Structure formats: structure tokens, C-alpha cells
Amino acid sequence: MLIVPERKIADLMSREAAFEAVEKVFAAMSAGEARNFPVIREAIGHADALYGFKSGFDRETLNLGLKSGGYWPGNAAKGLTNHQSTIFLFDADTGKCRAVIGGNLLTALRTAAAAAVSVAHLAREDAKVLGIVGAGHQASFQLQAVAEQRDFERVVGWNRTPEKLEALEKTARDLGLPFQSVSLDELGAQSDVIVTITSSFAPILMNAQIRPGTHIACMGTDTKGKQEVDAALVARAAVFTDEIAQSVSIGEAQHAIASGALSEVEITEIGAVINGDHPGRRTPDEITLFDGTGVGLQDLAVAAAVLDQAIQKGAAVEVEF
Ligand code: NAD
């Protein structure tokens, strides 16, 4: 069995490789070749932790496995990341464990890659202004990945606590893009592409703030009850997602579905657009919204790519198991 430790991931995984792996697995999901299994997520009654796992199988690549982990709110005080995850890959022919791979950085890279894939396939080609809502751990990864997809000229950002936007501003400047902290009204009025990446449980961006032609990647809502945008905005938009079952239950679409403003049949898997089975954006004025809920197959796809690189570069640790 091979082990790829967390500290080695940064040298083994690029944004380009993450994009390619995630785009490919979204396409396989839509073609019926890859399937996510039901997600387990439980409060364990210890250390205030939420623990769970996401798993699946891709028949095309034979990637089989799971990402195990969760949220330990006391970790920061111990010098550790609050979100902890580890990816396990199994041999699809024998069930033997092939590899254990650090999943913390990979989670950020695969989540940012999902937003980037949505921008590549759904945003207007002439998009110039990128808006980011949120300034937590994931936000800079989102900015870096999405900025590569269009010829953006500047970035506008909003966070509940604006002083936390400093790291995002530095990321933008490192990319050669001017950055401005703005109000939500300004962000909606100026942005061609918006990424929301917060832990909010109430809508932040409202329908009236969004102009025609915007692409919105809603990446923060991955649990029942969370919400980043107005349900009326979701109902107004052409809605795309990674997986419909998650979108309607734990994703951004859950609220528009619950209120009856949107029905499940109106949601399209992004894989259908990648495969050419759906045209994606239909007009320059259409609002497109990607509900990125985060699926186990994304984790397996990037982990398998890392494992290949680790084997090639001799960076994996082999153990008898
Ligand atoms: P973080 O804790 O580092 O940052 C949280 C961000 O949310 C901050 O910007 C904070 O200001 C903002 N926020 C929290 N409550 C808010 C509220 N009520 N109103 C407005 N803003 C609020 O978290 P992170 O690691 O950056 O993750 C952000 C979100 O993305 C989390 O909800 C996480 O579960 C989710 N996530 C989703 C995926 C996916 O695949 N879709 C993957 C990883 C993380």
C-alpha cells in the first residue's frame, strides 16, 4: 500500500491537473459511468466534531474509494486545520487498499477546480470583472483557479468582516489583477462572474443585485440549511450542478426546491454541458448558476492524479499492509 503524506501534495498537484481531473469525472458522472454513494455526515458527540465520508466509483478510470474527515472546531487552538480529510483509494478488482493520501490541500484544489470548470463552460467569453464573496480558507484557491478561465481585468471582493479580504487582495495582486473591497450592491452591479464561498446560513446576494449575463458559482453551500444566495435568484437563473441529488438536498438549490420556485427537472448536470449533451449558456443575457456541492468522485479523481505523480516521482511511501 502507498502513502502520500499531506506535506507532499503541493509538489504533486497543479491547478491544471485538478481542473482536468474534475472536468473528466463530471463528464463521466453525467454519462452514467461514475457514481457517488450516499454521503455520511454525523456529529460524533466528542470535541464538537462533525465526521463523515464521501465515496464513489468511476468505471472509466476504476477509481474506487472514499474521502473521510470532517470539522474539528478546536483544532486551530492546537495549531491544526479545523477541516481534516484523508482520501483512501482501493483496487477496484480486489478491494485491497491501494493508497492513503492527504486530503486537505486536495479538497481546496478540487473545489476551486469545480468552480473553474463551471466558468470555463458557462461564463460569457467577454467576462472582465470577477467578484468573490467570502474570504476564508477556500477563497484564495477559488480566485486563483477561476481567474485562469477568462481574460479578467480586475477583482472585486466582499466579506462579512472586510479586514479579512487582505489575503484575497494579495492573491489578486500576485495574479496581476487590481482588487477592490466593495459593497454587495457594487459587487453585483460590476461582476461578470461571481464566486460565493462562505459558511452562511442565510442569503447574502439578493436577486435584485445581480445583472443579466452574470455567471455565479455557489461553492459554499454543502450542508442542509446553508444558503448563500436568494432563492429567487436561483429560480431566475439557468441552474447547473455537479450532482442533482446533492444540489436539491444539501446544495444551494435546496431552498428554491423547498419553496417550489424551482423543480429538479430544471437543474442540469455540468457534465452534460462538458459532454456536449446540453448547450450550457443559451444567450449573453442569461444568468447561469453553478451549484457546486462537492462530490466524493472529485476527491478520488484528484487523489488518483496525485498518486500517479507520486509513483512517477518516487514520492509515495510504500508499506506492507
Ligand atoms: P472558513 O471558515 O475559512 O471561512 C468562512 C467564510 O464564510 C468567511 O469568509 C466568513 O466571513 C464567511 N461567513 C461565515 N458565516 C457567514 C455569514 N453568516 N454571512 C456571510 N459570510 C459568512 O471556511 P472555508 O474553508 O473558506 O469554506 C467556506 C465554505 O465552503 C464552508 O461552508 C465549507 O463547508 C464550504 N466548502 C464547500 C466545498 C464544496 O465542494 N462545495 C468544499 C470545501 C468547503
Coordinates of C-alpha atoms and ligand atoms in Angstrom, one line a residue:
M1 CA 0.0 0.0 0.0
L2 CA 1.2 3.5 -0.8
I3 CA 1.0 6.6 1.4
V4 CA 1.2 10.2 0.0
P5 CA 1.5 12.5 3.0
E6 CA -0.2 15.8 3.2
R7 CA 3.1 17.8 3.1
K8 CA 3.9 16.3 -0.3
I9 CA 0.7 17.1 -2.1
A10 CA 1.6 20.7 -3.1
D11 CA 4.6 19.4 -5.2
L12 CA 2.5 16.8 -6.9
M13 CA -0.8 18.6 -7.8
S14 CA -1.2 21.6 -10.1
R15 CA -4.3 23.6 -10.7
E16 CA -4.3 22.4 -14.4
A17 CA -4.2 18.8 -13.3
A18 CA -7.0 19.4 -10.8
F19 CA -9.1 21.1 -13.5
E20 CA -8.6 18.2 -15.9
A21 CA -9.4 15.5 -13.3
V22 CA -12.5 17.3 -12.1
E23 CA -13.8 18.1 -15.6
K24 CA -13.3 14.5 -16.7
V25 CA -15.1 13.0 -13.7
F26 CA -18.1 15.4 -14.0
A27 CA -18.3 14.2 -17.6
A28 CA -18.2 10.5 -16.5
M29 CA -20.9 11.2 -13.9
S30 CA -23.2 12.6 -16.5
A31 CA -22.5 9.8 -18.9
G32 CA -23.5 7.3 -16.2
E33 CA -20.0 5.9 -15.9
A34 CA -19.3 7.2 -12.4
R35 CA -21.5 7.2 -9.4
N36 CA -21.3 8.8 -5.9
F37 CA -22.6 6.8 -3.0
P38 CA -24.7 8.3 -0.3
V39 CA -22.9 10.8 1.9
I40 CA -22.4 10.1 5.7
R41 CA -22.0 13.0 8.0
E42 CA -22.5 12.8 11.8
A43 CA -21.9 14.8 14.9
I44 CA -19.8 12.3 16.9
G45 CA -20.6 13.8 20.3
H46 CA -16.9 14.4 21.1
A47 CA -14.7 17.5 20.5
D48 CA -17.8 19.2 18.9
A49 CA -16.6 17.3 15.8
L50 CA -18.6 16.6 12.6
Y51 CA -17.3 13.4 11.0
G52 CA -18.2 11.7 7.7
F53 CA -17.2 10.3 4.4
K54 CA -17.9 10.7 0.7
S55 CA -17.4 7.8 -1.6
G56 CA -17.9 6.6 -5.1
F57 CA -16.7 4.6 -8.1
D58 CA -15.7 5.6 -11.6
R59 CA -15.9 2.7 -14.1
E60 CA -13.8 4.5 -16.7
T61 CA -10.8 5.1 -14.5
L62 CA -11.5 2.4 -12.0
N63 CA -11.1 5.0 -9.2
L64 CA -12.8 3.5 -6.1
G65 CA -12.6 4.9 -2.7
L66 CA -13.6 7.5 -0.2
K67 CA -12.7 10.7 1.5
S68 CA -13.0 10.5 5.2
G69 CA -12.9 13.5 7.5
G70 CA -14.8 16.4 8.9
Y71 CA -14.7 19.5 11.0
W72 CA -12.9 19.8 14.4
P73 CA -13.6 23.3 15.7
G74 CA -11.0 23.1 18.5
N75 CA -8.1 22.3 16.1
A76 CA -7.0 25.8 15.4
A77 CA -6.0 26.2 19.1
K78 CA -3.8 23.1 18.6
G79 CA -2.1 24.5 15.6
L80 CA -4.0 22.2 13.2
T81 CA -6.5 22.9 10.4
N82 CA -10.1 22.7 11.6
H83 CA -11.1 20.8 8.4
Q84 CA -9.3 17.4 8.3
S85 CA -9.6 14.9 5.5
T86 CA -7.8 11.8 4.2
I87 CA -8.5 10.0 0.9
F88 CA -8.4 6.2 0.6
L89 CA -8.2 4.5 -2.8
F90 CA -9.0 0.8 -3.3
D91 CA -8.2 -1.6 -6.1
A92 CA -11.5 -2.0 -8.0
D93 CA -10.7 -5.6 -8.9
T94 CA -9.7 -6.9 -5.4
G95 CA -10.9 -4.4 -2.8
K96 CA -7.4 -4.1 -1.4
C97 CA -6.4 -0.7 -0.2
R98 CA -4.1 0.9 -2.8
A99 CA -3.3 4.2 -1.2
V100 CA -3.8 6.7 1.6
I101 CA -3.5 10.3 0.5
G102 CA -3.6 13.5 2.5
G103 CA -6.9 15.3 1.6
N104 CA -6.7 18.8 3.0
L105 CA -5.0 20.7 0.1
L106 CA -6.7 18.4 -2.4
T107 CA -10.1 19.5 -1.1
A108 CA -9.3 23.1 -1.7
L109 CA -7.9 22.4 -5.2
R110 CA -10.7 20.2 -6.3
T111 CA -13.4 22.6 -5.0
A112 CA -11.7 25.5 -6.8
A113 CA -11.3 23.3 -9.9
A114 CA -15.1 22.7 -9.9
A115 CA -15.8 26.5 -9.9
A116 CA -13.2 26.9 -12.7
V117 CA -14.8 24.2 -14.8
S118 CA -18.2 25.9 -14.4
V119 CA -16.7 29.2 -15.5
A120 CA -14.9 27.6 -18.5
H121 CA -18.2 26.1 -19.7
L122 CA -20.8 28.7 -18.7
A123 CA -19.4 32.2 -18.2
R124 CA -19.6 34.7 -21.1
E125 CA -16.4 34.7 -23.1
D126 CA -16.1 38.5 -22.6
A127 CA -16.2 38.4 -18.8
K128 CA -13.9 41.1 -17.4
V129 CA -14.7 41.5 -13.7
L130 CA -14.5 38.7 -11.1
G131 CA -16.4 39.1 -7.8
I132 CA -15.6 36.9 -4.8
V133 CA -17.9 36.7 -1.8
G134 CA -16.1 35.3 1.2
A135 CA -12.5 35.5 2.4
G136 CA -12.0 32.2 4.4
H137 CA -9.6 29.4 3.7
Q138 CA -11.0 28.4 0.3
A139 CA -11.4 31.9 -1.2
S140 CA -7.8 32.4 -2.5
F141 CA -7.9 29.0 -4.1
Q142 CA -11.1 29.9 -5.8
L143 CA -9.7 33.2 -7.1
Q144 CA -6.5 31.6 -8.5
A145 CA -8.4 28.8 -10.3
V146 CA -11.3 30.9 -11.7
A147 CA -9.0 33.8 -12.8
E148 CA -7.3 31.5 -15.3
Q149 CA -10.5 30.8 -17.2
R150 CA -11.2 34.3 -18.7
D151 CA -9.3 37.4 -19.5
F152 CA -10.3 39.2 -16.3
E153 CA -9.2 42.8 -15.8
R154 CA -10.0 43.2 -12.1
V155 CA -11.3 41.6 -9.0
V156 CA -13.9 42.9 -6.5
G157 CA -14.4 41.2 -3.1
W158 CA -16.9 41.3 -0.2
N159 CA -16.6 39.6 3.2
R160 CA -18.7 40.0 6.3
T161 CA -15.5 41.2 8.1
P162 CA -13.8 43.3 5.3
E163 CA -10.4 43.3 7.0
K164 CA -10.1 39.6 6.2
L165 CA -10.1 40.5 2.5
E166 CA -6.4 41.3 2.8
A167 CA -5.2 37.8 1.8
L168 CA -7.5 37.8 -1.2
E169 CA -6.2 41.2 -2.2
K170 CA -2.7 39.8 -2.1
T171 CA -3.6 36.8 -4.2
A172 CA -5.3 39.1 -6.8
R173 CA -2.2 41.4 -6.9
D174 CA 0.1 38.3 -7.3
L175 CA -2.0 37.4 -10.3
G176 CA -1.5 40.9 -11.7
L177 CA -5.2 41.9 -11.1
P178 CA -6.3 45.1 -9.3
F179 CA -8.5 44.3 -6.3
Q180 CA -11.2 46.4 -4.6
S181 CA -13.3 45.8 -1.5
V182 CA -16.9 46.7 -2.3
S183 CA -20.4 46.5 -1.0
L184 CA -22.7 43.7 -2.2
D185 CA -24.6 46.1 -4.4
E186 CA -21.4 47.2 -6.1
L187 CA -20.2 43.6 -6.4
G188 CA -23.4 42.5 -8.2
A189 CA -23.5 45.6 -10.4
Q190 CA -19.9 45.2 -11.6
S191 CA -19.2 41.5 -11.8
D192 CA -19.5 39.3 -14.8
V193 CA -18.5 36.2 -12.8
I194 CA -19.2 35.7 -9.1
V195 CA -17.9 33.0 -6.7
T196 CA -19.6 32.7 -3.4
I197 CA -17.6 30.7 -0.8
T198 CA -18.9 31.3 2.7
S199 CA -20.4 29.2 5.5
S200 CA -23.6 31.3 5.6
F201 CA -27.0 30.0 6.6
A202 CA -28.9 33.0 5.1
P203 CA -28.9 34.6 1.7
I204 CA -26.1 37.1 1.2
L205 CA -26.5 38.0 -2.5
M206 CA -30.0 39.0 -3.5
N207 CA -31.8 38.6 -6.8
A208 CA -32.1 42.4 -7.5
Q209 CA -28.3 42.8 -7.1
I210 CA -27.4 40.5 -10.0
R211 CA -27.4 41.8 -13.5
P212 CA -28.2 39.8 -16.7
G213 CA -25.4 37.8 -18.2
T214 CA -23.7 37.0 -14.9
H215 CA -22.3 33.6 -14.1
I216 CA -22.4 32.7 -10.4
A217 CA -20.6 29.7 -8.9
C218 CA -22.1 29.0 -5.5
M219 CA -19.5 26.9 -3.7
G220 CA -20.1 27.3 0.0
T221 CA -23.4 25.5 0.5
D222 CA -22.7 21.9 1.1
T223 CA -25.0 21.1 4.0
K224 CA -28.7 21.2 4.7
G225 CA -29.6 24.7 5.9
K226 CA -26.7 26.6 4.4
Q227 CA -27.5 29.3 1.9
E228 CA -25.5 32.0 0.1
V229 CA -27.9 33.5 -2.5
D230 CA -31.6 34.4 -2.6
A231 CA -33.9 31.5 -3.7
A232 CA -35.5 33.9 -6.2
L233 CA -32.1 34.3 -7.9
V234 CA -31.7 30.5 -8.1
A235 CA -35.2 30.3 -9.7
R236 CA -34.3 33.1 -12.2
A237 CA -31.1 31.5 -13.3
A238 CA -30.3 28.6 -15.5
V239 CA -29.1 26.2 -12.8
F240 CA -26.2 23.7 -13.3
T241 CA -24.7 21.5 -10.7
D242 CA -22.1 18.7 -10.1
E243 CA -24.8 16.2 -8.9
I244 CA -28.5 16.8 -8.9
A245 CA -29.2 14.6 -5.8
Q246 CA -26.9 16.7 -3.7
S247 CA -28.0 20.0 -5.3
V248 CA -31.6 19.6 -4.2
S249 CA -30.8 18.2 -0.7
I250 CA -27.6 19.9 0.6
G251 CA -26.7 22.4 -2.2
E252 CA -27.7 26.0 -3.0
A253 CA -30.8 24.8 -4.9
Q254 CA -32.3 23.2 -1.7
H255 CA -34.2 26.4 -0.8
A256 CA -35.7 27.2 -4.2
I257 CA -36.7 23.5 -4.4
A258 CA -38.3 23.5 -1.0
S259 CA -40.3 26.7 -1.8
G260 CA -41.4 25.3 -5.1
A261 CA -39.8 28.1 -7.1
L262 CA -37.5 25.6 -8.9
S263 CA -38.1 22.0 -9.8
E264 CA -35.5 19.2 -10.0
V265 CA -36.0 18.7 -13.8
E266 CA -34.9 22.3 -14.4
I267 CA -31.4 21.6 -13.0
T268 CA -28.7 20.4 -15.4
E269 CA -25.5 18.4 -14.5
I270 CA -22.4 20.3 -15.7
G271 CA -21.2 17.0 -17.1
A272 CA -24.0 17.2 -19.7
V273 CA -22.5 20.5 -20.9
I274 CA -19.0 19.1 -20.9
N275 CA -20.2 16.1 -22.9
G276 CA -22.0 18.4 -25.4
D277 CA -25.4 17.0 -24.5
H278 CA -26.6 20.4 -23.2
P279 CA -25.7 23.8 -24.8
G280 CA -24.9 25.4 -21.5
R281 CA -25.4 29.2 -21.6
R282 CA -28.1 30.0 -24.2
T283 CA -27.9 33.8 -24.5
P284 CA -25.5 36.5 -23.4
D285 CA -28.1 37.9 -21.0
E286 CA -28.9 34.6 -19.3
I287 CA -27.8 34.3 -15.7
T288 CA -26.1 30.9 -15.2
L289 CA -25.6 29.5 -11.7
F290 CA -23.4 26.6 -10.8
D291 CA -24.4 24.8 -7.5
G292 CA -21.1 23.2 -6.5
T293 CA -21.9 20.9 -3.7
G294 CA -18.7 18.9 -3.7
V295 CA -18.8 15.1 -4.6
G296 CA -16.6 12.2 -3.5
L297 CA -15.7 11.4 -7.1
Q298 CA -13.9 14.8 -7.3
D299 CA -11.8 13.7 -4.4
L300 CA -11.0 10.4 -5.9
A301 CA -10.1 11.9 -9.2
V302 CA -7.6 14.4 -7.9
A303 CA -6.2 11.8 -5.4
A304 CA -5.6 9.3 -8.3
A305 CA -3.8 12.0 -10.3
V306 CA -1.6 12.7 -7.3
L307 CA -0.9 9.0 -6.8
D308 CA 0.2 8.7 -10.4
Q309 CA 2.6 11.6 -10.0
A310 CA 3.8 10.3 -6.6
I311 CA 4.6 6.9 -8.2
Q312 CA 6.4 8.5 -11.1
K313 CA 8.5 10.8 -8.9
G314 CA 9.2 8.2 -6.2
A315 CA 7.4 10.4 -3.7
A316 CA 5.0 7.7 -2.3
V317 CA 5.9 5.8 0.9
E318 CA 5.3 2.0 0.5
V319 CA 4.2 0.0 3.5
E320 CA 3.3 -3.7 3.9
F321 CA -0.4 -4.0 4.6
Ligands
NAD1 P1 -13.7 29.4 6.5 O1 -14.3 29.1 7.9 O2 -12.3 29.5 6.4 O3 -14.4 30.8 6.0 C1 -15.8 31.0 6.1 C2 -16.2 32.2 5.3 O4 -17.6 32.3 5.4 C3 -15.6 33.5 5.8 O5 -15.4 34.4 4.7 C4 -16.7 34.1 6.6 O6 -16.7 35.5 6.7 C5 -17.9 33.7 5.8 N1 -19.2 33.6 6.6 C6 -19.4 32.8 7.6 N2 -20.7 33.0 8.1 C7 -21.2 34.0 7.3 C8 -22.5 34.7 7.3 N3 -23.4 34.3 8.1 N4 -22.6 35.6 6.3 C9 -21.6 36.0 5.5 N5 -20.4 35.4 5.5 C10 -20.2 34.4 6.4 O7 -14.3 28.3 5.5 P2 -13.8 27.8 4.1 O8 -12.8 26.7 4.4 O9 -13.3 29.0 3.3 O10 -15.1 27.2 3.5 C11 -16.2 28.1 3.1 C12 -17.4 27.2 2.8 O11 -17.1 26.4 1.7 C13 -17.8 26.3 4.0 O12 -19.2 26.4 4.2 C14 -17.4 25.0 3.6 O13 -18.2 23.9 4.1 C15 -17.6 25.1 2.1 N6 -16.9 24.1 1.2 C16 -17.5 23.6 0.2 C17 -16.9 22.7 -0.7 C18 -17.6 22.2 -1.9 O14 -17.1 21.2 -2.5 N7 -18.7 22.8 -2.3 C19 -15.6 22.3 -0.4 C20 -14.9 22.8 0.7 C21 -15.6 23.8 1.5

